[in-house]
Coordinates of C-alpha atoms and ligand atoms in Angstrom, one line a residue:
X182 CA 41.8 60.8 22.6
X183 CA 44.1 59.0 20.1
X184 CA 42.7 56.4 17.7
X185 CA 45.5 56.0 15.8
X186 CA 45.3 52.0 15.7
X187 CA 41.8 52.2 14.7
X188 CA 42.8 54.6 12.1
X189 CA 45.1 51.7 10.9
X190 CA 42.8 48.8 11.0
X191 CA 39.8 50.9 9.1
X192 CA 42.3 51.5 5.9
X193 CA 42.8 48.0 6.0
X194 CA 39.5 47.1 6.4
X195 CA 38.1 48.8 3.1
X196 CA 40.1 47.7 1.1
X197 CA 38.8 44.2 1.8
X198 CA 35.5 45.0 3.2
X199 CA 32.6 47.3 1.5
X200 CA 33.4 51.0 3.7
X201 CA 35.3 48.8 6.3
X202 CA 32.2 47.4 8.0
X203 CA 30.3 44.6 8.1
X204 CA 27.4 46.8 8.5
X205 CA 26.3 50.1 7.1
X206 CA 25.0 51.4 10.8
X207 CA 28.9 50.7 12.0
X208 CA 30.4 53.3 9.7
X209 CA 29.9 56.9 11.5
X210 CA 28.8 58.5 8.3
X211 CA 26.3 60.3 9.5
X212 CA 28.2 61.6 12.4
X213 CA 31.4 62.4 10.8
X214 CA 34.6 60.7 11.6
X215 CA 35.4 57.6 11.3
X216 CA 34.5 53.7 13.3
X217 CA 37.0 53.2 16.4
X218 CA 38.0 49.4 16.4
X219 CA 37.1 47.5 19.7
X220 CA 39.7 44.5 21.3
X221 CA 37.5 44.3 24.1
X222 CA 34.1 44.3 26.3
X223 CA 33.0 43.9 29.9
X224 CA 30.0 45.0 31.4
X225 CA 29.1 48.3 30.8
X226 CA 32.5 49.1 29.2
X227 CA 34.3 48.5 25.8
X228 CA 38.0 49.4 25.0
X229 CA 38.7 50.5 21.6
X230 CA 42.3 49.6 19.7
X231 CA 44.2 52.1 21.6
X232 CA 43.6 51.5 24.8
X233 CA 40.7 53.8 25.3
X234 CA 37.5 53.3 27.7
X235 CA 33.7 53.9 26.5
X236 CA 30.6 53.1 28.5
X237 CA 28.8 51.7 25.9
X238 CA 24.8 52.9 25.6
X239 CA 24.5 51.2 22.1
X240 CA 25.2 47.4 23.6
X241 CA 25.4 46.1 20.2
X242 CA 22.2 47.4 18.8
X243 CA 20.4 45.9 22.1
X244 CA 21.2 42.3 22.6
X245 CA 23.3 42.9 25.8
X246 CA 20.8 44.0 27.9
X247 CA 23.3 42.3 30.6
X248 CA 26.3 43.9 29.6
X249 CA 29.2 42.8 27.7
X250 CA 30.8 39.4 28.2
X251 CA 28.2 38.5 31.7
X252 CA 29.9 35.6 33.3
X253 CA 27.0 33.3 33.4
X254 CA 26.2 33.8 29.2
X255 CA 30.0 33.2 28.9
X256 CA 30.4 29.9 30.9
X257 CA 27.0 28.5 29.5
X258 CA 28.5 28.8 26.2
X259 CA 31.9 27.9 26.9
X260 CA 30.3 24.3 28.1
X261 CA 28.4 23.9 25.5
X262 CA 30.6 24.5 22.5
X263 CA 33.5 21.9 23.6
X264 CA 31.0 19.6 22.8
X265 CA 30.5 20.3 19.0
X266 CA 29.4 23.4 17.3
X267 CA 26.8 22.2 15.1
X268 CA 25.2 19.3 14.1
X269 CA 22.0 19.9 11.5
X270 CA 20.4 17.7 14.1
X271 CA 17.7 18.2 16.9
X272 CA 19.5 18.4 20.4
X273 CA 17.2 19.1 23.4
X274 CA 18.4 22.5 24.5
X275 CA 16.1 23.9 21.6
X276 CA 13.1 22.7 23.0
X277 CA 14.0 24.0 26.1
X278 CA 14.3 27.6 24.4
X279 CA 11.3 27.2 22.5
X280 CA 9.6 26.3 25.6
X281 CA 10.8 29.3 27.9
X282 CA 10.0 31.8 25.0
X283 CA 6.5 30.5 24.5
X284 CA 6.0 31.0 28.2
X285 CA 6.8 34.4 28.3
X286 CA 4.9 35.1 25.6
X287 CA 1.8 33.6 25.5
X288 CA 0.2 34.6 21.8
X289 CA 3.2 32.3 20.9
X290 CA 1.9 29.0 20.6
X291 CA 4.7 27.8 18.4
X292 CA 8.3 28.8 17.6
X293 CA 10.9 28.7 14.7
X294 CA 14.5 29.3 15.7
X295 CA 16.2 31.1 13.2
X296 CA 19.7 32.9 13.1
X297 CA 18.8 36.8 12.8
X298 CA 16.1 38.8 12.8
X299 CA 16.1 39.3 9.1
X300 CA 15.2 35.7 8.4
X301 CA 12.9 36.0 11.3
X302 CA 10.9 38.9 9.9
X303 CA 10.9 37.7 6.1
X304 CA 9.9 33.8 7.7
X305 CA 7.4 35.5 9.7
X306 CA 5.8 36.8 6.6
X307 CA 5.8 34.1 4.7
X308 CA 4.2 32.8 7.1
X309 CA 1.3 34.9 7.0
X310 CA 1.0 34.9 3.2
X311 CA 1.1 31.3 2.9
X312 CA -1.8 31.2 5.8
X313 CA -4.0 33.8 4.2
X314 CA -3.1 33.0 0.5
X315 CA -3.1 36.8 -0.2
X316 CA -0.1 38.9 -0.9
X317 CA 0.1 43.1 0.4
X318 CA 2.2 43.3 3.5
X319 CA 1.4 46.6 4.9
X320 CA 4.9 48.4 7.5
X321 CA 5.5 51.5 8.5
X322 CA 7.5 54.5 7.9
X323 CA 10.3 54.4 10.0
X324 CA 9.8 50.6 11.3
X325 CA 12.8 48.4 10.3
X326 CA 12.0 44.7 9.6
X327 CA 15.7 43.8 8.5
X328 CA 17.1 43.8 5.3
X329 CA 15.3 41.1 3.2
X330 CA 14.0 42.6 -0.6
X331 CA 10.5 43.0 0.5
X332 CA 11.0 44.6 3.7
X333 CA 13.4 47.2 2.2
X334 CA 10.6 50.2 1.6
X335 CA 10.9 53.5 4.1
X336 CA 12.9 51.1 6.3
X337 CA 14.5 52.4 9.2
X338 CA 17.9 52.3 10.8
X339 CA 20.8 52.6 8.7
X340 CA 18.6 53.1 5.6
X341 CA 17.4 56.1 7.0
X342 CA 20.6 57.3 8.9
X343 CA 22.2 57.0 5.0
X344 CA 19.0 59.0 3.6
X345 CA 18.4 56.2 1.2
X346 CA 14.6 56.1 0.2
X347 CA 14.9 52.2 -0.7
X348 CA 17.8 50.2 -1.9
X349 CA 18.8 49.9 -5.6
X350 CA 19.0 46.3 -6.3
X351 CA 15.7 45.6 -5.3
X352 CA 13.2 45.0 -8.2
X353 CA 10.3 47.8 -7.9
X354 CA 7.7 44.3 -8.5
X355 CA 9.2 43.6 -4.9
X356 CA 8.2 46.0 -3.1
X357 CA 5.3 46.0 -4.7
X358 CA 3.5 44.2 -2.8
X359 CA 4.3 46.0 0.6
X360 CA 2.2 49.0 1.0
X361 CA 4.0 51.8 3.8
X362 CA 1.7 53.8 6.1
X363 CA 2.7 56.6 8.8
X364 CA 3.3 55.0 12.0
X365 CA 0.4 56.1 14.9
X366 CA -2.0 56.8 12.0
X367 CA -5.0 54.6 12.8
X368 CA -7.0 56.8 10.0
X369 CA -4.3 56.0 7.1
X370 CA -4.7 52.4 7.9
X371 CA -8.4 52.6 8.0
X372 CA -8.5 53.9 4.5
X373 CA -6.0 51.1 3.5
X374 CA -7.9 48.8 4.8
X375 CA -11.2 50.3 3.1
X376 CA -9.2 50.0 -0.1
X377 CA -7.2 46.9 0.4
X378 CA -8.8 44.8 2.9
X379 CA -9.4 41.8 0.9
X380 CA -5.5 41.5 -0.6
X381 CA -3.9 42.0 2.8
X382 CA -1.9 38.9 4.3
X383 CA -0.4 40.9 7.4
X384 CA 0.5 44.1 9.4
X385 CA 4.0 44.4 10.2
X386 CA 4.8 46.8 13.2
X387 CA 7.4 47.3 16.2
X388 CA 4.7 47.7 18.5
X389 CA 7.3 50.5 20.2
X390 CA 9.8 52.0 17.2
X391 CA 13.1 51.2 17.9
X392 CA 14.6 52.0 14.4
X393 CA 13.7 55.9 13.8
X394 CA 14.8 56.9 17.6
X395 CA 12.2 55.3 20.3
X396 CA 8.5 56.0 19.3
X397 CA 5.7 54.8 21.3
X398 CA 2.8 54.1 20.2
X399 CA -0.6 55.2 20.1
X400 CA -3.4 53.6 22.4
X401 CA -6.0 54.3 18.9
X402 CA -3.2 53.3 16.7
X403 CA -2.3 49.5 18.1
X404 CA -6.3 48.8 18.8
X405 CA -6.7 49.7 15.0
X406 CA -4.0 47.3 13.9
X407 CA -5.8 44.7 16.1
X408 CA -9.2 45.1 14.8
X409 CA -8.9 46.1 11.5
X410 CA -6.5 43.0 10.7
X411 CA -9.1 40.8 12.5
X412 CA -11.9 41.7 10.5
X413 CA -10.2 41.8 7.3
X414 CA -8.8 38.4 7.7
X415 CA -5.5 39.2 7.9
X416 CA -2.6 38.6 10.4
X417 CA -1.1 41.0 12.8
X418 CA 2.3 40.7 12.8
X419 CA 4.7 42.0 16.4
X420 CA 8.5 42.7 15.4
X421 CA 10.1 42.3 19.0
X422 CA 13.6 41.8 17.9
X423 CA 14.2 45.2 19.8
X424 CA 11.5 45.3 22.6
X425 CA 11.8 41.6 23.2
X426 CA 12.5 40.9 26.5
X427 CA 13.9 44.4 26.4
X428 CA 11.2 46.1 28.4
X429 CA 9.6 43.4 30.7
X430 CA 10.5 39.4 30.6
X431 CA 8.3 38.2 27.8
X432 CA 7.1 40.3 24.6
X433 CA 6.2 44.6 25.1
X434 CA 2.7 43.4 23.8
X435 CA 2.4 42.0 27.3
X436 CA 2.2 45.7 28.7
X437 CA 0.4 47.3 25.7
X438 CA -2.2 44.3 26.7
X439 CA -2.3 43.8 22.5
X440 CA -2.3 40.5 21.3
X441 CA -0.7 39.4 18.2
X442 CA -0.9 36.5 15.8
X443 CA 3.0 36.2 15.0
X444 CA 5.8 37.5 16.8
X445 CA 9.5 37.9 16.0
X446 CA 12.1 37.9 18.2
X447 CA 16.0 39.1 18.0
X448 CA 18.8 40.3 19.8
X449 CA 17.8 40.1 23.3
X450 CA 16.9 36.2 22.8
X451 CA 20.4 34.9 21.3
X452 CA 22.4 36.8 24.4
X453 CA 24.7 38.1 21.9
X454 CA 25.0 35.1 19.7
X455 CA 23.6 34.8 15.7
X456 CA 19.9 33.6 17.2
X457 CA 16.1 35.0 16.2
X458 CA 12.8 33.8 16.1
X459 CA 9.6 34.0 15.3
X460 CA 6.1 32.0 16.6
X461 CA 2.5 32.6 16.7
X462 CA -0.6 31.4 16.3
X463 CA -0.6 27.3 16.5
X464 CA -2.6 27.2 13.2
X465 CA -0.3 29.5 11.4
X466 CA 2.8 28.1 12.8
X467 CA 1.6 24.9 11.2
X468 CA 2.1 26.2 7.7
X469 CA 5.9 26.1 8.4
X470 CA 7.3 22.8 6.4
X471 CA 7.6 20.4 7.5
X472 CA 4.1 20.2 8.6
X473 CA 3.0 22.8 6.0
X474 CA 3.5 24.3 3.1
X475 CA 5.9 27.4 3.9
X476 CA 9.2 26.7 3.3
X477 CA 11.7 28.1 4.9
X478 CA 15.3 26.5 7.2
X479 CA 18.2 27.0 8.4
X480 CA 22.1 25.0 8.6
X481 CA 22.7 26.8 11.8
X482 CA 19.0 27.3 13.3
X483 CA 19.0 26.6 17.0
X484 CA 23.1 26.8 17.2
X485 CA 24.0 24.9 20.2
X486 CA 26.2 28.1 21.1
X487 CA 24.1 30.1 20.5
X488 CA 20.8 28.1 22.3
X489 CA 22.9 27.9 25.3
X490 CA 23.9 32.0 25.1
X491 CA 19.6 32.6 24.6
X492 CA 18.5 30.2 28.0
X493 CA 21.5 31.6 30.1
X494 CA 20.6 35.2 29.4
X495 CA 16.5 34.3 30.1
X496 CA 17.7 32.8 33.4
X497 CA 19.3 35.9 34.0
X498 CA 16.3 38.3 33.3
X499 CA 14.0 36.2 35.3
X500 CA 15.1 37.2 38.2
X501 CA 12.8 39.0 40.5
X502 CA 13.4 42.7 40.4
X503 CA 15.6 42.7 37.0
X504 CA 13.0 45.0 35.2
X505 CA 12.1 46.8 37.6
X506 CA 15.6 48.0 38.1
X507 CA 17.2 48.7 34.8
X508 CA 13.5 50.8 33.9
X509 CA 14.5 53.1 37.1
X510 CA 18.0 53.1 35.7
X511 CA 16.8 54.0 32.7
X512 CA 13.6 57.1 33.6
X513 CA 16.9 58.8 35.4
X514 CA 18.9 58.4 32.2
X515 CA 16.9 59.6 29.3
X516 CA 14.9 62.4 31.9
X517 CA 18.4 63.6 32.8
X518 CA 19.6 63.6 29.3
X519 CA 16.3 65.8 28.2
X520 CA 16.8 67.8 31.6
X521 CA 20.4 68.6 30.5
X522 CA 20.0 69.9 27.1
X523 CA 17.0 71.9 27.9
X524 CA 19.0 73.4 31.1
X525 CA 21.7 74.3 28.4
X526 CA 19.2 76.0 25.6
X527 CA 19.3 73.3 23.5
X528 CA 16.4 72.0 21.3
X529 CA 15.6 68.4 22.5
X530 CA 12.7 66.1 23.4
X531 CA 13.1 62.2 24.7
X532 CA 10.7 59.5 24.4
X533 CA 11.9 56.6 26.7
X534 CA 10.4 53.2 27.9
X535 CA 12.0 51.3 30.4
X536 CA 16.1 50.4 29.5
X537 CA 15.7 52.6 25.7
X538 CA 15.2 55.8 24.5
X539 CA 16.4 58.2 22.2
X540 CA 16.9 61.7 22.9
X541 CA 16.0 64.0 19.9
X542 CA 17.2 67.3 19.0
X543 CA 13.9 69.2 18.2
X544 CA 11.7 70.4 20.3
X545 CA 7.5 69.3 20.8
X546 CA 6.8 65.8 20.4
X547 CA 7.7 62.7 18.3
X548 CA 4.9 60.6 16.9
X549 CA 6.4 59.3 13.4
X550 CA 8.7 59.4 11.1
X551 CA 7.9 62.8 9.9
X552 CA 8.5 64.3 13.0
X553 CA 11.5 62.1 13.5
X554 CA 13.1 63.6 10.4
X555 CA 12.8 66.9 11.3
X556 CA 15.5 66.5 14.0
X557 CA 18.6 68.5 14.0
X558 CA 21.2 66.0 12.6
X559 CA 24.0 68.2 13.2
X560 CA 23.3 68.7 16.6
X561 CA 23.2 65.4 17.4
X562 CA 26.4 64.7 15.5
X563 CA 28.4 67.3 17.8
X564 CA 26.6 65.4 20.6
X565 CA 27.7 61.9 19.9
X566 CA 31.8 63.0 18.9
X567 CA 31.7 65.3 22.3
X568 CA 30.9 62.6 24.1
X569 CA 32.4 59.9 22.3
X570 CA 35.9 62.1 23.4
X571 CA 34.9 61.7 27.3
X572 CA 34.6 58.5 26.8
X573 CA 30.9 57.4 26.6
X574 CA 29.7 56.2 23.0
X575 CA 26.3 56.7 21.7
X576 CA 25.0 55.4 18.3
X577 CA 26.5 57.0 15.0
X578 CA 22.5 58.5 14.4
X579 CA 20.3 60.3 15.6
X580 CA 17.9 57.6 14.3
X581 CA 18.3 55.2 16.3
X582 CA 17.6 53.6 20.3
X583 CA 20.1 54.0 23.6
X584 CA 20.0 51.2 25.6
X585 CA 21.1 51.1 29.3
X586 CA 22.4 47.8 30.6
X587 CA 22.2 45.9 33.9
X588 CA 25.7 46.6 33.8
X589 CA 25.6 50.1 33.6
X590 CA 25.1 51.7 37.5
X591 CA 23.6 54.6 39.1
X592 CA 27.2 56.1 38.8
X593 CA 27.5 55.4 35.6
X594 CA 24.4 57.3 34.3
X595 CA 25.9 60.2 37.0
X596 CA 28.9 61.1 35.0
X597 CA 27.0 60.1 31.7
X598 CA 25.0 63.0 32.5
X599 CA 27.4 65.2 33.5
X600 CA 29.7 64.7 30.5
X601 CA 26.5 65.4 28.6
X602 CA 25.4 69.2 29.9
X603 CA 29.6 69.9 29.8
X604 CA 28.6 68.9 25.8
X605 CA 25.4 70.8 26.0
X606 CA 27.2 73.7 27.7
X607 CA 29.9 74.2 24.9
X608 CA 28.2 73.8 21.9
Ligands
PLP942 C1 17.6 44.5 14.4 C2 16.2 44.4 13.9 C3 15.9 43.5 12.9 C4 16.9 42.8 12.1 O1 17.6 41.9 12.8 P1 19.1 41.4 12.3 O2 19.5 40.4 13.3 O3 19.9 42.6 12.3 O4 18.9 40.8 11.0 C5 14.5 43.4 12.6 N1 13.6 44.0 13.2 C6 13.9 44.9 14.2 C7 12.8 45.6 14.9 C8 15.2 45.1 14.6 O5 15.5 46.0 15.5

């Protein structure tokens, strides 16, 4: 495969941008190589600067849960941005978004639109401290809550893919305030609770990991964030912006039957466009100013654009059946991705629910973070550049989610698959 254009345009791009990206999880450090550039996307498939065709199993980090460019997500927004961009005002289609996400999710009382899941994450924490007057925030090894200074201890994602333990240029007082626990470890959070209780505003979780690789949860692990928060007085906190909409229409907490008091919503929501959000509990929502004291806003919160892009795509996902499908789509995929590595002698367990999954090279079972890490790396580099040369593009890290599209067809995951044990078979 020749990527001599996006060669080109990545030389050019750092010496204007930090490493050429406008992300650190764009840059294929951890996999070797460099970042093709992409001129184009339709469903399934991108095409890079020269010409050549991917299927795409990273779909932007997960928003595109309908594929690239899906004719009725393009013409809603089409429409809607001849008629102004942005105003700073109300305009109804908000309400009408607000309304269909507290539907689907009914611990969601009342919403904030925001513009990424960052602000989302950091709002929705605010939130909580403002509500409980107290100040610990207690994450997870592994979990990724965006990049805001607080949020930035044993993150996930690209912090983790770049082996980076926090990020210099965050003060240490910070961070102090956030406390990090092992991920499925109902005991650790007992004890922290034992020691803590009284200081702790909220408990930040993605109820399923998306940001280490896909980890599930624990039955034990989610009831003791439920209770333990309760009867402490502090808030439970749900980061969707992956498994929003992702895994069913409405919130994962929906299956995992696990209610909490504020939940904050991404990628799937805004269709593709700059949109987030996060909602809750009617009496903590009402600490957001104006009505309350929180603080926080927004020039482009509830982008008409990108409003339109969020409805259209909900429309879309409501249809009977959608789930349903894309989770058969996906058991074949990640099953046959497992199947194939362990037909081929290779090291490799998958954890999978519904359209996302992560297949990781080391063998038993992955729980947290610890285990997580103990993946072989290398391996999964060779994995991702053999099959990013057939044609089929996995993320740069072994740290992180596949996501399988409506777009993406039974044929699709077929010579997926089979590109895969050829990769498996030659290493
Ligand atoms: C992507 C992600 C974020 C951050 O969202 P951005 O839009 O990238 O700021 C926060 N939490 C989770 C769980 C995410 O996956």
């Amino acid at each position: 495969m020749k990527r001599t254009k996006s060669a080109e345009a990545f030389e050019l791009a750092k010496r204007l941008i930090p490493g050429g990206v406008n992300s650190p999880v764009r840059a294929f450090k951890s996999v070797g190589g460099d970042p093709f550039f992409v001129r184009k996307g339709s469903g399934a498939r991108i095409w890079d600067a020269d010409g050549n065709e991917y299927v795409d199993f990273v779909c932007s980090w997960g928003p595109l849960i309908l594929g690239h460019a899906h004719p009725v997500v393009v013409e809603a927004v089409t429409r809607v941005v001849s008629d102004g961009m942005t105003f700073g005002i109300p305009t109804e289609r908000e309400t009408e978004l607000a309304g269909a996400l507290c539907d689907a999710i009914p611990s969601m009382k009342k919403v904030r639109l925001c513009s990424s899941g960052t602000e989302a994450a950091m709002s929705g924490i605010r939130a909580a401290r403002g509500f409980t007057r107290r100040d610990l925030v207690v994450k997870f090894d592994g979990c990724y809550h965006g990049h805001s200074d607080g949020l930035l201890a044993k993150a996930g994602s690209g912090v983790a893919t770049l082996g980076l333990p926090d990020s210099a240029g965050v003060p240490a007082s910070f961070t102090s305030c956030t406390i990090v626990l092992p991920y499925n470890d109902a005991g650790a959070l007992a004890a922290c609770f034992d020691a803590h209780g009284s200081k702790i505003a909220a408990v930040i979780l993605e109820p399923v990991a998306g940001n280490m690789g896909v980890v599930l949860p624990e039955r034990k692990f989610l009831e003791s964030c439920r209770e333990l928060t309760r009867s402490h007085g502090a808030l439970l906190i749900f980061d969707e912006v992956i498994t929003g909409f992702r895994i069913c229409y409405g919130g994962v907490q929906k299956i995992l039957g696990i209610e909490p008091d504020i939940t904050v919503l991404g990628k799937i929501v805004g269709g593709g466009m700059p949109l987030a959000a996060y909602g809750g509990r009617e009496d903590v929502m009402n600490m957001i100013a104006p009505v309350g004291p929180v603080y926080q806003a927004g020039t482009l919160s509830g982008n008409p654009a990108a409003v339109a892009a969020g409805i259209a795509t909900l429309s879309e996902l409501k249809r009977p059946g959608f789930y349903e499908k894309i989770e058969t789509r996906g058991r074949r995929f990640f099953e046959g991705l497992v199947a194939a590595a362990k037909a081929a002698g290779v090291e490799a367990c998958g954890n999978s629910i519904g359209s996302m999954g992560t297949l990781f090279f080391r063998g038993g079972e992955v729980k947290c973070w610890d285990d997580v890490k103990k993946s072989d790396t290398s391996a999964y580099a060779r994995f991702f550049r053999k099959m990013l040369e057939r044609g089929f593009y996995f993320a740069p890290s072994q740290f992180e989610a596949a996501f399988v599209s409506a777009a993406h067809t039974d044929a699709d995951v077929d010579t997926t698959l089979r590109a895969a044990e050829e990769s498996f078979a030659t290493d």
